[in-house]
Amino acid sequence: MILTVTPNPCLDKTWQVDKLQIDKVNRPLLTHTLAGGKGVNVARVLKTLGCNAVAAGICGGATGKMILQALSKEGIAHDFVRAQGETRTCAAIVNTTDCTQTEINEAGPVLTRSGAAKLFALVDRLLTENNCKWLALCGSLPPGAPDEMYALLTEIAKSHGVQTALDSSGTALIRGAEASPFLLKPNRAEAEYLTGMAIGCRDDAVHAAQIVQERYHIPAVVITLGEEGAVFVWNNKLYVASSPAIRFVSAVASGDSFLAALLCTWMLGEGDESACEALRMALGAGAANAELVGAGLCTREAIVQKAREVMVHCSTLQSYSAYSAQQL
Ligand SMILES: Nc1ncnc2c1ncn2[C@@H]1O[C@H](COP(=O)(O)OP(=O)(O)OP(=O)(O)O)[C@@H](O)[C@H]1O
Ligand SMILES: [Mg+2]
């Protein structure tokens, strides 16, 4: 089983317009309302891939209720702590003419001490009750949450012998990385923030992944690079993968789709081949998601189809360094 945690979920509202007109009345061609937040998106794709998963988190107010109802309607197993305050709404306007997406994301309600304590207790209980392989900690923290929230959840997972995957940003990411989760999935900007280095090309990303791995003692680091694919370091091996060509619509939640497919596929086997296959499926999911409006709504067939087009190059870190040095 995979447990995803979203401390700051949202109700995602997406309006699709053919041309966004500022300071004018806009009428959407399509409106989507979806339970959202990164861990929720991950749980959605895990369900699509047939993986046993539970989405956990904190929610409150009428919006929180709507999220729980939406999750039930989608058939996504969930267990959320009810807390004070109104869960946030995040709005996105997708402009089909120029493929831009304008987002307005509320900060979310302030998390109280008792709300945080309830979440820790919930995760501890769910890890005790279930045979869990991965704990996926996803997204931003709500205002008022301790910066070390993900570090504390990582410690809880370790006490249960469960591997943690962390996908966050800013201080929550740094504090979380300091607890040495098993896997870290920053995108390019997050990896730049973590390392302080500019990531222009894939070689830079490989270097950044190694820095993150060594500095924070993290066994597996995967940096996603949007349409340029991803680099993955694990077990003294380096995997470099290219994204398949797509008809781009919106890459929002491509990273979440990527993480879901990576964890779900990696769970099925051990060793290098399994890691390579997991990366292939992850890129397939990221690409399939980017062809649609909405977060993690791609089908299993689309993921598998895209995954077939992914090229993964595997080498040892030493041989890659020697190869890179020769290119200089
Ligand atoms: N334009 C694209 N074409 C093909 N694949 C893409 C494209 N954009 C994203 N992907 C796929 O999705 C993966 C994740 O994308 P990205 O690096 O943008 O993640 P992210 O910024 O973490 O996304 P989010 O946080 O919104 O979920 C990429 O590694 C790639 O496999
Ligand atoms: Mg991301």
mmCIF file of C-alpha atoms and ligand atoms in Angstrom:
data_model
loop_
_atom_site.group_PDB
_atom_site.id
_atom_site.type_symbol
_atom_site.label_atom_id
_atom_site.label_comp_id
_atom_site.label_asym_id
_atom_site.label_seq_id
_atom_site.Cartn_x
_atom_site.Cartn_y
_atom_site.Cartn_z
ATOM 1 C CA MET A 1 0.000 0.000 0.000
ATOM 2 C CA ILE A 2 1.066 3.604 -0.603
ATOM 3 C CA LEU A 3 -0.052 6.334 1.784
ATOM 4 C CA THR A 4 -0.042 9.881 0.415
ATOM 5 C CA VAL A 5 -0.195 12.873 2.740
ATOM 6 C CA THR A 6 -1.454 16.292 1.664
ATOM 7 C CA PRO A 7 -1.319 18.736 4.596
ATOM 8 C CA ASN A 8 -2.686 21.588 2.469
ATOM 9 C CA PRO A 9 -5.254 20.157 0.018
ATOM 10 C CA CYS A 10 -7.513 22.290 -2.157
ATOM 11 C CA LEU A 11 -10.577 22.276 -4.285
ATOM 12 C CA ASP A 12 -9.175 22.724 -7.794
ATOM 13 C CA LYS A 13 -11.351 24.794 -10.078
ATOM 14 C CA THR A 14 -10.231 24.959 -13.723
ATOM 15 C CA TRP A 15 -11.814 27.150 -16.376
ATOM 16 C CA GLN A 16 -10.895 26.572 -20.006
ATOM 17 C CA VAL A 17 -11.280 29.660 -22.228
ATOM 18 C CA ASP A 18 -10.322 30.145 -25.863
ATOM 19 C CA LYS A 19 -8.815 33.572 -25.179
ATOM 20 C CA LEU A 20 -8.470 35.092 -21.728
ATOM 21 C CA GLN A 21 -9.480 38.755 -21.776
ATOM 22 C CA ILE A 22 -8.239 40.820 -18.834
ATOM 23 C CA ASP A 23 -10.718 43.353 -17.453
ATOM 24 C CA LYS A 24 -13.549 41.771 -19.499
ATOM 25 C CA VAL A 25 -16.217 39.150 -18.820
ATOM 26 C CA ASN A 26 -14.859 35.704 -19.796
ATOM 27 C CA ARG A 27 -17.126 32.727 -20.369
ATOM 28 C CA PRO A 28 -15.462 29.333 -19.965
ATOM 29 C CA LEU A 29 -15.788 26.649 -22.641
ATOM 30 C CA LEU A 30 -15.359 24.031 -19.929
ATOM 31 C CA THR A 31 -15.309 23.979 -16.128
ATOM 32 C CA HIS A 32 -13.642 21.258 -14.066
ATOM 33 C CA THR A 33 -13.902 20.902 -10.287
ATOM 34 C CA LEU A 34 -11.629 18.354 -8.698
ATOM 35 C CA ALA A 35 -10.297 17.391 -5.287
ATOM 36 C CA GLY A 36 -6.728 18.651 -5.396
ATOM 37 C CA GLY A 37 -3.396 19.056 -3.691
ATOM 38 C CA LYS A 38 -0.283 17.127 -4.687
ATOM 39 C CA GLY A 39 -0.822 14.002 -2.571
ATOM 40 C CA VAL A 40 -4.426 13.788 -3.773
ATOM 41 C CA ASN A 41 -3.211 13.958 -7.391
ATOM 42 C CA VAL A 42 -0.665 11.225 -6.649
ATOM 43 C CA ALA A 43 -3.411 9.035 -5.118
ATOM 44 C CA ARG A 44 -5.594 9.594 -8.210
ATOM 45 C CA VAL A 45 -2.888 8.304 -10.564
ATOM 46 C CA LEU A 46 -2.066 5.417 -8.195
ATOM 47 C CA LYS A 47 -5.722 4.381 -8.379
ATOM 48 C CA THR A 48 -5.644 4.636 -12.188
ATOM 49 C CA LEU A 49 -2.612 2.333 -12.192
ATOM 50 C CA GLY A 50 -4.436 -0.188 -9.997
ATOM 51 C CA CYS A 51 -2.217 0.436 -6.977
ATOM 52 C CA ASN A 52 -3.600 0.111 -3.458
ATOM 53 C CA ALA A 53 -3.356 3.656 -2.059
ATOM 54 C CA VAL A 54 -4.896 5.888 0.582
ATOM 55 C CA ALA A 55 -4.932 9.696 0.445
ATOM 56 C CA ALA A 56 -4.555 11.295 3.880
ATOM 57 C CA GLY A 57 -4.383 14.905 5.003
ATOM 58 C CA ILE A 58 -6.174 17.691 6.816
ATOM 59 C CA CYS A 59 -9.283 19.507 5.671
ATOM 60 C CA GLY A 60 -11.935 21.775 7.102
ATOM 61 C CA GLY A 61 -15.128 23.726 6.476
ATOM 62 C CA ALA A 62 -17.579 23.348 3.604
ATOM 63 C CA THR A 63 -14.751 23.149 1.048
ATOM 64 C CA GLY A 64 -13.134 20.344 3.037
ATOM 65 C CA LYS A 65 -16.444 18.485 2.949
ATOM 66 C CA MET A 66 -16.668 18.948 -0.825
ATOM 67 C CA ILE A 67 -13.164 17.489 -1.200
ATOM 68 C CA LEU A 68 -14.092 14.391 0.809
ATOM 69 C CA GLN A 69 -17.285 13.947 -1.225
ATOM 70 C CA ALA A 70 -15.354 14.356 -4.489
ATOM 71 C CA LEU A 71 -12.788 11.761 -3.374
ATOM 72 C CA SER A 72 -15.541 9.292 -2.469
ATOM 73 C CA LYS A 73 -17.231 9.881 -5.819
ATOM 74 C CA GLU A 74 -13.963 9.172 -7.627
ATOM 75 C CA GLY A 75 -13.432 6.031 -5.561
ATOM 76 C CA ILE A 76 -10.125 7.280 -4.113
ATOM 77 C CA ALA A 77 -9.640 5.742 -0.652
ATOM 78 C CA HIS A 78 -9.074 8.555 1.832
ATOM 79 C CA ASP A 79 -8.705 9.343 5.526
ATOM 80 C CA PHE A 80 -8.554 13.034 6.414
ATOM 81 C CA VAL A 81 -8.331 14.775 9.782
ATOM 82 C CA ARG A 82 -11.057 17.402 10.152
ATOM 83 C CA ALA A 83 -9.565 20.662 11.415
ATOM 84 C CA GLN A 84 -10.576 24.266 12.021
ATOM 85 C CA GLY A 85 -10.720 26.735 9.131
ATOM 86 C CA GLU A 86 -11.868 26.561 5.541
ATOM 87 C CA THR A 87 -9.827 24.425 3.139
ATOM 88 C CA ARG A 88 -8.528 26.495 0.243
ATOM 89 C CA THR A 89 -9.741 26.787 -3.322
ATOM 90 C CA CYS A 90 -7.225 27.002 -6.172
ATOM 91 C CA ALA A 91 -8.339 28.445 -9.491
ATOM 92 C CA ALA A 92 -6.717 27.927 -12.880
ATOM 93 C CA ILE A 93 -7.597 29.545 -16.195
ATOM 94 C CA VAL A 94 -6.373 27.504 -19.144
ATOM 95 C CA ASN A 95 -6.138 29.561 -22.312
ATOM 96 C CA THR A 96 -6.398 27.157 -25.265
ATOM 97 C CA THR A 97 -5.147 29.654 -27.883
ATOM 98 C CA ASP A 98 -1.659 30.129 -26.461
ATOM 99 C CA CYS A 99 -1.570 27.111 -24.071
ATOM 100 C CA THR A 100 -0.995 29.334 -21.031
ATOM 101 C CA GLN A 101 -2.346 28.661 -17.574
ATOM 102 C CA THR A 102 -3.023 31.436 -15.048
ATOM 103 C CA GLU A 103 -3.414 30.266 -11.462
ATOM 104 C CA ILE A 104 -4.740 31.834 -8.284
ATOM 105 C CA ASN A 105 -3.905 29.683 -5.275
ATOM 106 C CA GLU A 106 -5.193 30.537 -1.805
ATOM 107 C CA ALA A 107 -2.749 29.989 1.077
ATOM 108 C CA GLY A 108 -5.035 27.698 3.067
ATOM 109 C CA PRO A 109 -6.247 27.850 6.666
ATOM 110 C CA VAL A 110 -3.831 28.249 9.570
ATOM 111 C CA LEU A 111 -2.890 24.871 11.037
ATOM 112 C CA THR A 112 -3.193 24.779 14.808
ATOM 113 C CA ARG A 113 -0.983 22.705 17.136
ATOM 114 C CA SER A 114 -3.841 20.307 17.750
ATOM 115 C CA GLY A 115 -4.468 19.988 13.986
ATOM 116 C CA ALA A 116 -0.814 19.073 13.446
ATOM 117 C CA ALA A 117 -0.899 16.580 16.343
ATOM 118 C CA LYS A 118 -4.013 14.960 14.836
ATOM 119 C CA LEU A 119 -2.237 14.532 11.493
ATOM 120 C CA PHE A 120 0.807 12.901 13.113
ATOM 121 C CA ALA A 121 -1.515 10.527 15.017
ATOM 122 C CA LEU A 122 -3.453 9.722 11.821
ATOM 123 C CA VAL A 123 -0.308 8.854 9.856
ATOM 124 C CA ASP A 124 1.021 6.757 12.740
ATOM 125 C CA ARG A 125 -2.292 4.863 12.914
ATOM 126 C CA LEU A 126 -2.531 4.290 9.156
ATOM 127 C CA LEU A 127 1.052 3.008 9.039
ATOM 128 C CA THR A 128 0.306 0.674 11.968
ATOM 129 C CA GLU A 129 -2.906 -0.683 10.436
ATOM 130 C CA ASN A 130 -1.680 -1.166 6.867
ATOM 131 C CA ASN A 131 1.123 -2.988 5.182
ATOM 132 C CA CYS A 132 2.582 0.154 3.712
ATOM 133 C CA LYS A 133 5.619 0.305 1.404
ATOM 134 C CA TRP A 134 5.774 4.051 0.721
ATOM 135 C CA LEU A 135 4.714 7.218 2.483
ATOM 136 C CA ALA A 136 4.483 10.041 -0.073
ATOM 137 C CA LEU A 137 4.688 13.520 1.481
ATOM 138 C CA CYS A 138 3.435 16.003 -1.037
ATOM 139 C CA GLY A 139 3.050 19.722 -1.578
ATOM 140 C CA SER A 140 3.220 22.901 0.443
ATOM 141 C CA LEU A 141 2.567 23.146 4.164
ATOM 142 C CA PRO A 142 -0.392 25.202 5.401
ATOM 143 C CA PRO A 143 0.304 28.500 7.195
ATOM 144 C CA GLY A 144 1.216 27.880 10.836
ATOM 145 C CA ALA A 145 2.585 24.377 10.214
ATOM 146 C CA PRO A 146 6.041 23.730 11.655
ATOM 147 C CA ASP A 147 8.758 23.833 8.948
ATOM 148 C CA GLU A 148 9.940 20.431 10.141
ATOM 149 C CA MET A 149 6.534 18.794 9.607
ATOM 150 C CA TYR A 150 7.804 16.558 6.798
ATOM 151 C CA ALA A 151 10.907 15.677 8.816
ATOM 152 C CA LEU A 152 8.697 14.550 11.719
ATOM 153 C CA LEU A 153 6.482 12.493 9.380
ATOM 154 C CA THR A 154 9.613 10.938 7.850
ATOM 155 C CA GLU A 155 10.736 9.909 11.351
ATOM 156 C CA ILE A 156 7.321 8.315 12.000
ATOM 157 C CA ALA A 157 7.617 6.368 8.732
ATOM 158 C CA LYS A 158 11.143 5.222 9.631
ATOM 159 C CA SER A 159 9.884 3.942 12.991
ATOM 160 C CA HIS A 160 7.489 1.711 10.990
ATOM 161 C CA GLY A 161 10.170 0.633 8.513
ATOM 162 C CA VAL A 162 8.358 2.508 5.719
ATOM 163 C CA GLN A 163 10.189 4.393 2.947
ATOM 164 C CA THR A 164 9.326 8.063 2.480
ATOM 165 C CA ALA A 165 9.141 9.966 -0.812
ATOM 166 C CA LEU A 166 9.182 13.757 -0.456
ATOM 167 C CA ASP A 167 7.941 16.222 -3.077
ATOM 168 C CA SER A 168 7.735 19.741 -1.745
ATOM 169 C CA SER A 169 9.284 23.185 -2.116
ATOM 170 C CA GLY A 170 10.884 26.011 -0.123
ATOM 171 C CA THR A 171 11.743 25.599 3.542
ATOM 172 C CA ALA A 172 9.461 22.569 3.929
ATOM 173 C CA LEU A 173 11.584 20.813 1.298
ATOM 174 C CA ILE A 174 14.909 21.690 2.919
ATOM 175 C CA ARG A 175 13.789 20.772 6.453
ATOM 176 C CA GLY A 176 12.232 17.571 5.078
ATOM 177 C CA ALA A 177 15.391 16.658 3.128
ATOM 178 C CA GLU A 178 17.399 17.022 6.356
ATOM 179 C CA ALA A 179 15.496 14.005 7.746
ATOM 180 C CA SER A 180 16.898 11.886 4.863
ATOM 181 C CA PRO A 181 13.745 10.467 3.252
ATOM 182 C CA PHE A 182 14.355 7.472 0.964
ATOM 183 C CA LEU A 183 13.438 9.416 -2.180
ATOM 184 C CA LEU A 184 13.342 13.085 -3.117
ATOM 185 C CA LYS A 185 11.631 14.381 -6.281
ATOM 186 C CA PRO A 186 12.416 18.025 -6.899
ATOM 187 C CA ASN A 187 11.696 19.669 -10.245
ATOM 188 C CA ARG A 188 14.323 21.908 -11.819
ATOM 189 C CA ALA A 189 13.478 25.035 -9.747
ATOM 190 C CA GLU A 190 13.278 23.049 -6.502
ATOM 191 C CA ALA A 191 16.642 21.374 -7.190
ATOM 192 C CA GLU A 192 18.161 24.800 -7.890
ATOM 193 C CA TYR A 193 16.749 26.039 -4.581
ATOM 194 C CA LEU A 194 18.168 23.024 -2.724
ATOM 195 C CA THR A 195 21.644 23.229 -4.213
ATOM 196 C CA GLY A 196 22.009 26.938 -4.989
ATOM 197 C CA MET A 197 23.258 26.018 -8.481
ATOM 198 C CA ALA A 198 21.738 26.902 -11.855
ATOM 199 C CA ILE A 199 20.536 23.827 -13.769
ATOM 200 C CA GLY A 200 20.851 24.572 -17.457
ATOM 201 C CA CYS A 201 21.501 21.166 -19.000
ATOM 202 C CA ARG A 202 21.132 17.492 -18.028
ATOM 203 C CA ASP A 203 24.753 17.309 -16.852
ATOM 204 C CA ASP A 204 23.965 20.098 -14.380
ATOM 205 C CA ALA A 205 20.941 18.115 -13.177
ATOM 206 C CA VAL A 206 23.084 14.989 -12.693
ATOM 207 C CA HIS A 207 25.558 17.037 -10.691
ATOM 208 C CA ALA A 208 22.739 18.593 -8.624
ATOM 209 C CA ALA A 209 21.188 15.160 -7.922
ATOM 210 C CA GLN A 210 24.546 13.896 -6.622
ATOM 211 C CA ILE A 211 24.992 16.982 -4.443
ATOM 212 C CA VAL A 212 21.501 16.495 -2.950
ATOM 213 C CA GLN A 213 22.124 12.779 -2.445
ATOM 214 C CA GLU A 214 25.406 13.349 -0.601
ATOM 215 C CA ARG A 215 24.456 16.451 1.352
ATOM 216 C CA TYR A 216 21.217 15.024 2.734
ATOM 217 C CA HIS A 217 22.098 11.283 2.737
ATOM 218 C CA ILE A 218 19.142 10.435 0.502
ATOM 219 C CA PRO A 219 19.380 7.055 -1.296
ATOM 220 C CA ALA A 220 17.285 8.000 -4.356
ATOM 221 C CA VAL A 221 17.080 11.442 -5.966
ATOM 222 C CA VAL A 222 15.091 12.113 -9.131
ATOM 223 C CA ILE A 223 15.049 15.559 -10.710
ATOM 224 C CA THR A 224 12.285 16.165 -13.239
ATOM 225 C CA LEU A 225 13.054 18.575 -16.063
ATOM 226 C CA GLY A 226 9.653 19.105 -17.736
ATOM 227 C CA GLU A 227 9.805 18.333 -21.467
ATOM 228 C CA GLU A 228 13.537 17.553 -21.143
ATOM 229 C CA GLY A 229 12.779 14.424 -19.113
ATOM 230 C CA ALA A 230 14.408 13.447 -15.828
ATOM 231 C CA VAL A 231 17.606 12.261 -14.166
ATOM 232 C CA PHE A 232 17.592 9.684 -11.403
ATOM 233 C CA VAL A 233 20.455 8.625 -9.126
ATOM 234 C CA TRP A 234 20.156 5.533 -6.968
ATOM 235 C CA ASN A 235 22.409 2.710 -5.795
ATOM 236 C CA ASN A 236 25.515 4.223 -7.440
ATOM 237 C CA LYS A 237 23.668 4.177 -10.784
ATOM 238 C CA LEU A 238 22.531 7.022 -12.961
ATOM 239 C CA TYR A 239 19.424 6.894 -15.147
ATOM 240 C CA VAL A 240 18.874 9.634 -17.710
ATOM 241 C CA ALA A 241 15.509 9.642 -19.491
ATOM 242 C CA SER A 242 13.980 11.692 -22.305
ATOM 243 C CA SER A 243 10.319 12.607 -22.486
ATOM 244 C CA PRO A 244 8.265 11.396 -25.420
ATOM 245 C CA ALA A 245 6.845 13.950 -27.860
ATOM 246 C CA ILE A 246 3.364 15.079 -26.850
ATOM 247 C CA ARG A 247 0.531 17.355 -27.881
ATOM 248 C CA PHE A 248 1.029 19.751 -24.985
ATOM 249 C CA VAL A 249 -2.020 21.037 -23.107
ATOM 250 C CA SER A 250 -1.058 21.588 -19.441
ATOM 251 C CA ALA A 251 1.803 20.181 -17.349
ATOM 252 C CA VAL A 252 0.153 20.955 -14.010
ATOM 253 C CA ALA A 253 0.463 17.786 -11.888
ATOM 254 C CA SER A 254 2.804 16.114 -14.370
ATOM 255 C CA GLY A 255 5.267 15.851 -11.474
ATOM 256 C CA ASP A 256 2.572 14.278 -9.289
ATOM 257 C CA SER A 257 1.656 11.799 -12.045
ATOM 258 C CA PHE A 258 5.369 11.059 -12.483
ATOM 259 C CA LEU A 259 5.814 10.338 -8.758
ATOM 260 C CA ALA A 260 2.752 8.069 -8.616
ATOM 261 C CA ALA A 261 3.915 5.910 -11.533
ATOM 262 C CA LEU A 262 7.484 5.802 -10.205
ATOM 263 C CA LEU A 263 6.473 4.550 -6.743
ATOM 264 C CA CYS A 264 3.804 2.170 -7.990
ATOM 265 C CA THR A 265 6.087 0.503 -10.556
ATOM 266 C CA TRP A 266 9.175 0.467 -8.348
ATOM 267 C CA MET A 267 7.176 -1.352 -5.664
ATOM 268 C CA LEU A 268 6.710 -4.327 -7.995
ATOM 269 C CA GLY A 269 10.367 -5.335 -8.132
ATOM 270 C CA GLU A 270 13.869 -4.823 -6.864
ATOM 271 C CA GLY A 271 17.140 -3.922 -8.525
ATOM 272 C CA ASP A 272 18.277 -1.871 -11.508
ATOM 273 C CA GLU A 273 15.793 -3.231 -14.045
ATOM 274 C CA SER A 274 12.894 -2.386 -11.801
ATOM 275 C CA ALA A 275 14.212 1.145 -11.214
ATOM 276 C CA CYS A 276 14.614 1.602 -14.970
ATOM 277 C CA GLU A 277 11.067 0.376 -15.673
ATOM 278 C CA ALA A 278 9.727 2.607 -12.889
ATOM 279 C CA LEU A 279 11.400 5.631 -14.478
ATOM 280 C CA ARG A 280 10.001 4.725 -17.895
ATOM 281 C CA MET A 281 6.447 4.537 -16.487
ATOM 282 C CA ALA A 282 7.007 7.776 -14.551
ATOM 283 C CA LEU A 283 7.930 9.665 -17.703
ATOM 284 C CA GLY A 284 4.978 8.046 -19.471
ATOM 285 C CA ALA A 285 2.641 9.324 -16.756
ATOM 286 C CA GLY A 286 4.132 12.840 -16.760
ATOM 287 C CA ALA A 287 3.741 13.015 -20.537
ATOM 288 C CA ALA A 288 0.215 11.548 -20.588
ATOM 289 C CA ASN A 289 -0.873 14.063 -17.937
ATOM 290 C CA ALA A 290 0.553 16.980 -19.953
ATOM 291 C CA GLU A 291 -1.755 16.128 -22.864
ATOM 292 C CA LEU A 292 -4.874 16.867 -20.790
ATOM 293 C CA VAL A 293 -6.475 19.605 -18.740
ATOM 294 C CA GLY A 294 -6.800 18.586 -15.074
ATOM 295 C CA ALA A 295 -4.537 16.975 -12.509
ATOM 296 C CA GLY A 296 -3.756 13.291 -12.929
ATOM 297 C CA LEU A 297 -6.737 12.460 -15.149
ATOM 298 C CA CYS A 298 -4.766 10.430 -17.695
ATOM 299 C CA THR A 299 -5.726 6.810 -18.337
ATOM 300 C CA ARG A 300 -3.575 3.752 -17.675
ATOM 301 C CA GLU A 301 -3.547 3.006 -21.420
ATOM 302 C CA ALA A 302 -2.185 6.491 -22.214
ATOM 303 C CA ILE A 303 0.531 6.111 -19.563
ATOM 304 C CA VAL A 304 1.625 2.702 -20.868
ATOM 305 C CA GLN A 305 1.541 3.957 -24.464
ATOM 306 C CA LYS A 306 3.710 7.001 -23.671
ATOM 307 C CA ALA A 307 6.049 4.888 -21.511
ATOM 308 C CA ARG A 308 6.852 2.728 -24.574
ATOM 309 C CA GLU A 309 8.307 5.817 -26.271
ATOM 310 C CA VAL A 310 10.601 6.745 -23.353
ATOM 311 C CA MET A 311 14.354 6.249 -23.776
ATOM 312 C CA VAL A 312 16.241 5.501 -20.540
ATOM 313 C CA HIS A 313 20.026 5.437 -20.445
ATOM 314 C CA CYS A 314 21.555 3.691 -17.446
ATOM 315 C CA SER A 315 25.215 3.922 -16.398
ATOM 316 C CA THR A 316 27.314 3.884 -13.268
ATOM 317 C CA LEU A 317 27.955 7.305 -11.795
ATOM 318 C CA GLN A 318 31.716 6.829 -12.285
ATOM 319 C CA SER A 319 31.441 6.013 -16.001
ATOM 320 C CA TYR A 320 29.092 8.974 -16.531
ATOM 321 C CA SER A 321 31.564 11.351 -14.815
ATOM 322 C CA ALA A 322 34.350 10.058 -17.062
ATOM 323 C CA TYR A 323 32.112 10.467 -20.154
ATOM 324 C CA SER A 324 31.133 14.022 -19.117
ATOM 325 C CA ALA A 325 34.754 14.957 -18.484
ATOM 326 C CA GLN A 326 35.636 13.782 -22.018
ATOM 327 C CA GLN A 327 32.967 16.079 -23.468
ATOM 328 C CA LEU A 328 34.566 19.177 -21.886
HETATM 329 N N1 LIG B 1 5.938 19.329 -22.096
HETATM 330 C C1 LIG B 1 6.175 18.067 -21.704
HETATM 331 N N2 LIG B 1 6.376 17.089 -22.617
HETATM 332 C C2 LIG B 1 6.619 15.808 -22.237
HETATM 333 N N3 LIG B 1 6.690 15.410 -20.953
HETATM 334 C C3 LIG B 1 6.502 16.340 -20.002
HETATM 335 C C4 LIG B 1 6.235 17.721 -20.319
HETATM 336 N N4 LIG B 1 6.100 18.417 -19.163
HETATM 337 C C5 LIG B 1 6.274 17.503 -18.178
HETATM 338 N N5 LIG B 1 6.522 16.275 -18.683
HETATM 339 C C6 LIG B 1 6.778 15.035 -17.928
HETATM 340 O O1 LIG B 1 6.374 15.182 -16.576
HETATM 341 C C7 LIG B 1 7.505 15.105 -15.705
HETATM 342 C C8 LIG B 1 7.339 16.091 -14.577
HETATM 343 O O2 LIG B 1 7.298 17.398 -15.101
HETATM 344 P P1 LIG B 1 7.830 18.672 -14.310
HETATM 345 O O3 LIG B 1 9.308 18.638 -14.204
HETATM 346 O O4 LIG B 1 7.197 19.847 -14.990
HETATM 347 O O5 LIG B 1 7.202 18.408 -12.864
HETATM 348 P P2 LIG B 1 6.713 19.398 -11.708
HETATM 349 O O6 LIG B 1 7.214 20.790 -11.979
HETATM 350 O O7 LIG B 1 7.091 18.768 -10.430
HETATM 351 O O8 LIG B 1 5.127 19.345 -11.887
HETATM 352 P P3 LIG B 1 3.958 19.554 -10.793
HETATM 353 O O9 LIG B 1 4.623 19.978 -9.507
HETATM 354 O O10 LIG B 1 3.041 20.578 -11.381
HETATM 355 O O11 LIG B 1 3.268 18.240 -10.660
HETATM 356 C C9 LIG B 1 8.725 15.344 -16.579
HETATM 357 O O12 LIG B 1 9.879 14.716 -16.066
HETATM 358 C C10 LIG B 1 8.276 14.729 -17.875
HETATM 359 O O13 LIG B 1 8.424 13.328 -17.800
HETATM 360 MG MG MG B 2 6.233 19.198 -8.559
#
